[in-house]
Amino acid sequence: MNTETLKEAIKRELPDFFRTDPDFRDYILELTRREYAGLAETHDRFYEILGELRRDREAQTRKWEEQKRESKAYQEEQARKWEEQRLESKSYREEQARKWEFNQAELLRIHEEIMAQ
């Protein structure tokens, strides 16, 4: 029997050996144990990764919440400044209108004085 024929026979018969011969299955598993992580180690790694993902998600959530708070505070500050500027502008326009009215009245008074002379 050559190597290729042996490999084909093993591939064909191995699943049946695993199902029907517990000692053979344990022997093969022991031979290959160094090639893969055991169940407990796999579970530990899996839960460790899940924990990392959860912590990352929580950190990202905290960052987003902080960013939202900062953004809201910035928007409120800008709205306050805008309103303050609007009120200052309105006050300035009203003051200018009062000065204009005063100057118009003063010019009219001077004109009437001149006309009266």
PDB file of C-alpha atoms in Angstrom:
ATOM      1  CA  MET A   1       0.000   0.000   0.000  1.00  0.00           C
ATOM      2  CA  ASN A   2       1.508   3.343  -0.991  1.00  0.00           C
ATOM      3  CA  THR A   3       1.220   6.603   0.963  1.00  0.00           C
ATOM      4  CA  GLU A   4      -1.547   8.095  -1.156  1.00  0.00           C
ATOM      5  CA  THR A   5      -3.663   4.961  -0.873  1.00  0.00           C
ATOM      6  CA  LEU A   6      -3.124   4.944   2.893  1.00  0.00           C
ATOM      7  CA  LYS A   7      -4.168   8.606   3.165  1.00  0.00           C
ATOM      8  CA  GLU A   8      -7.324   7.952   1.148  1.00  0.00           C
ATOM      9  CA  ALA A   9      -8.187   4.957   3.342  1.00  0.00           C
ATOM     10  CA  ILE A  10      -7.670   7.007   6.506  1.00  0.00           C
ATOM     11  CA  LYS A  11      -9.851   9.837   5.167  1.00  0.00           C
ATOM     12  CA  ARG A  12     -12.553   7.367   4.259  1.00  0.00           C
ATOM     13  CA  GLU A  13     -12.454   5.335   7.500  1.00  0.00           C
ATOM     14  CA  LEU A  14     -11.510   7.967  10.106  1.00  0.00           C
ATOM     15  CA  PRO A  15     -15.039   9.393  10.640  1.00  0.00           C
ATOM     16  CA  ASP A  16     -16.358   5.908  11.335  1.00  0.00           C
ATOM     17  CA  PHE A  17     -13.471   5.178  13.732  1.00  0.00           C
ATOM     18  CA  PHE A  18     -14.216   8.362  15.618  1.00  0.00           C
ATOM     19  CA  ARG A  19     -17.877   7.438  16.000  1.00  0.00           C
ATOM     20  CA  THR A  20     -17.366   3.809  16.966  1.00  0.00           C
ATOM     21  CA  ASP A  21     -14.017   3.590  18.797  1.00  0.00           C
ATOM     22  CA  PRO A  22     -13.707   5.906  21.840  1.00  0.00           C
ATOM     23  CA  ASP A  23     -10.133   4.784  22.606  1.00  0.00           C
ATOM     24  CA  PHE A  24      -9.016   5.531  19.054  1.00  0.00           C
ATOM     25  CA  ARG A  25     -10.781   8.921  19.164  1.00  0.00           C
ATOM     26  CA  ASP A  26      -9.042   9.800  22.471  1.00  0.00           C
ATOM     27  CA  TYR A  27      -5.679   8.711  21.019  1.00  0.00           C
ATOM     28  CA  ILE A  28      -6.073  10.956  17.945  1.00  0.00           C
ATOM     29  CA  LEU A  29      -7.313  13.873  20.048  1.00  0.00           C
ATOM     30  CA  GLU A  30      -4.325  13.503  22.394  1.00  0.00           C
ATOM     31  CA  LEU A  31      -1.957  13.484  19.396  1.00  0.00           C
ATOM     32  CA  THR A  32      -3.484  16.691  18.026  1.00  0.00           C
ATOM     33  CA  ARG A  33      -4.120  18.464  21.343  1.00  0.00           C
ATOM     34  CA  ARG A  34      -1.082  20.749  20.938  1.00  0.00           C
ATOM     35  CA  GLU A  35      -2.472  21.946  17.613  1.00  0.00           C
ATOM     36  CA  TYR A  36      -5.599  23.584  19.021  1.00  0.00           C
ATOM     37  CA  ALA A  37      -6.852  25.174  22.210  1.00  0.00           C
ATOM     38  CA  GLY A  38      -8.904  23.098  24.601  1.00  0.00           C
ATOM     39  CA  LEU A  39     -12.542  23.783  25.327  1.00  0.00           C
ATOM     40  CA  ALA A  40     -11.874  25.665  28.584  1.00  0.00           C
ATOM     41  CA  GLU A  41      -9.185  27.823  26.981  1.00  0.00           C
ATOM     42  CA  THR A  42     -11.448  28.511  24.007  1.00  0.00           C
ATOM     43  CA  HIS A  43     -14.293  29.529  26.320  1.00  0.00           C
ATOM     44  CA  ASP A  44     -11.930  31.746  28.328  1.00  0.00           C
ATOM     45  CA  ARG A  45     -10.676  33.447  25.172  1.00  0.00           C
ATOM     46  CA  PHE A  46     -14.187  33.855  23.857  1.00  0.00           C
ATOM     47  CA  TYR A  47     -15.447  35.462  27.074  1.00  0.00           C
ATOM     48  CA  GLU A  48     -12.334  37.615  27.290  1.00  0.00           C
ATOM     49  CA  ILE A  49     -13.011  38.939  23.779  1.00  0.00           C
ATOM     50  CA  LEU A  50     -16.671  39.504  24.636  1.00  0.00           C
ATOM     51  CA  GLY A  51     -15.560  41.435  27.725  1.00  0.00           C
ATOM     52  CA  GLU A  52     -13.204  43.561  25.644  1.00  0.00           C
ATOM     53  CA  LEU A  53     -15.972  44.285  23.149  1.00  0.00           C
ATOM     54  CA  ARG A  54     -18.343  45.247  25.982  1.00  0.00           C
ATOM     55  CA  ARG A  55     -15.747  47.537  27.571  1.00  0.00           C
ATOM     56  CA  ASP A  56     -14.970  49.135  24.212  1.00  0.00           C
ATOM     57  CA  ARG A  57     -18.671  49.670  23.542  1.00  0.00           C
ATOM     58  CA  GLU A  58     -19.143  51.225  26.989  1.00  0.00           C
ATOM     59  CA  ALA A  59     -16.129  53.504  26.456  1.00  0.00           C
ATOM     60  CA  GLN A  60     -17.455  54.563  23.052  1.00  0.00           C
ATOM     61  CA  THR A  61     -20.880  55.219  24.559  1.00  0.00           C
ATOM     62  CA  ARG A  62     -19.304  57.413  27.244  1.00  0.00           C
ATOM     63  CA  LYS A  63     -17.323  59.301  24.584  1.00  0.00           C
ATOM     64  CA  TRP A  64     -20.449  59.842  22.460  1.00  0.00           C
ATOM     65  CA  GLU A  65     -22.427  61.039  25.474  1.00  0.00           C
ATOM     66  CA  GLU A  66     -19.658  63.469  26.407  1.00  0.00           C
ATOM     67  CA  GLN A  67     -19.464  64.692  22.810  1.00  0.00           C
ATOM     68  CA  LYS A  68     -23.248  65.191  22.762  1.00  0.00           C
ATOM     69  CA  ARG A  69     -23.081  67.159  26.032  1.00  0.00           C
ATOM     70  CA  GLU A  70     -20.240  69.324  24.716  1.00  0.00           C
ATOM     71  CA  SER A  71     -22.054  69.891  21.438  1.00  0.00           C
ATOM     72  CA  LYS A  72     -25.280  70.835  23.215  1.00  0.00           C
ATOM     73  CA  ALA A  73     -23.411  73.225  25.529  1.00  0.00           C
ATOM     74  CA  TYR A  74     -21.668  74.782  22.521  1.00  0.00           C
ATOM     75  CA  GLN A  75     -24.975  75.189  20.656  1.00  0.00           C
ATOM     76  CA  GLU A  76     -26.598  76.753  23.711  1.00  0.00           C
ATOM     77  CA  GLU A  77     -23.655  79.147  24.116  1.00  0.00           C
ATOM     78  CA  GLN A  78     -23.857  80.118  20.449  1.00  0.00           C
ATOM     79  CA  ALA A  79     -27.620  80.665  20.729  1.00  0.00           C
ATOM     80  CA  ARG A  80     -27.066  82.815  23.827  1.00  0.00           C
ATOM     81  CA  LYS A  81     -24.402  84.866  22.041  1.00  0.00           C
ATOM     82  CA  TRP A  82     -26.638  85.208  18.973  1.00  0.00           C
ATOM     83  CA  GLU A  83     -29.537  86.438  21.111  1.00  0.00           C
ATOM     84  CA  GLU A  84     -27.233  88.818  22.983  1.00  0.00           C
ATOM     85  CA  GLN A  85     -25.934  90.186  19.681  1.00  0.00           C
ATOM     86  CA  ARG A  86     -29.475  90.523  18.345  1.00  0.00           C
ATOM     87  CA  LEU A  87     -30.554  92.475  21.436  1.00  0.00           C
ATOM     88  CA  GLU A  88     -27.473  94.692  21.283  1.00  0.00           C
ATOM     89  CA  SER A  89     -28.123  95.340  17.605  1.00  0.00           C
ATOM     90  CA  LYS A  90     -31.782  96.130  18.302  1.00  0.00           C
ATOM     91  CA  SER A  91     -30.787  98.465  21.139  1.00  0.00           C
ATOM     92  CA  TYR A  92     -28.213 100.159  18.882  1.00  0.00           C
ATOM     93  CA  ARG A  93     -30.807 100.646  16.096  1.00  0.00           C
ATOM     94  CA  GLU A  94     -33.302 102.070  18.601  1.00  0.00           C
ATOM     95  CA  GLU A  95     -30.651 104.459  19.949  1.00  0.00           C
ATOM     96  CA  GLN A  96     -29.774 105.550  16.418  1.00  0.00           C
ATOM     97  CA  ALA A  97     -33.466 106.089  15.643  1.00  0.00           C
ATOM     98  CA  ARG A  98     -33.833 108.248  18.794  1.00  0.00           C
ATOM     99  CA  LYS A  99     -30.777 110.316  17.814  1.00  0.00           C
ATOM    100  CA  TRP A 100     -32.162 110.688  14.290  1.00  0.00           C
ATOM    101  CA  GLU A 101     -35.521 111.831  15.627  1.00  0.00           C
ATOM    102  CA  PHE A 102     -33.800 114.253  18.030  1.00  0.00           C
ATOM    103  CA  ASN A 103     -31.597 115.645  15.240  1.00  0.00           C
ATOM    104  CA  GLN A 104     -34.600 115.982  12.920  1.00  0.00           C
ATOM    105  CA  ALA A 105     -36.536 117.813  15.620  1.00  0.00           C
ATOM    106  CA  GLU A 106     -33.514 120.044  16.356  1.00  0.00           C
ATOM    107  CA  LEU A 107     -33.086 120.841  12.659  1.00  0.00           C
ATOM    108  CA  LEU A 108     -36.786 121.662  12.381  1.00  0.00           C
ATOM    109  CA  ARG A 109     -36.563 123.924  15.446  1.00  0.00           C
ATOM    110  CA  ILE A 110     -33.506 125.712  14.043  1.00  0.00           C
ATOM    111  CA  HIS A 111     -35.200 126.069  10.668  1.00  0.00           C
ATOM    112  CA  GLU A 112     -38.325 127.536  12.278  1.00  0.00           C
ATOM    113  CA  GLU A 113     -36.158 129.924  14.312  1.00  0.00           C
ATOM    114  CA  ILE A 114     -34.388 131.087  11.206  1.00  0.00           C
ATOM    115  CA  MET A 115     -37.680 131.476   9.364  1.00  0.00           C
ATOM    116  CA  ALA A 116     -39.105 133.445  12.271  1.00  0.00           C
ATOM    117  CA  GLN A 117     -36.279 136.008  12.124  1.00  0.00           C
TER     118      GLN A 117
END
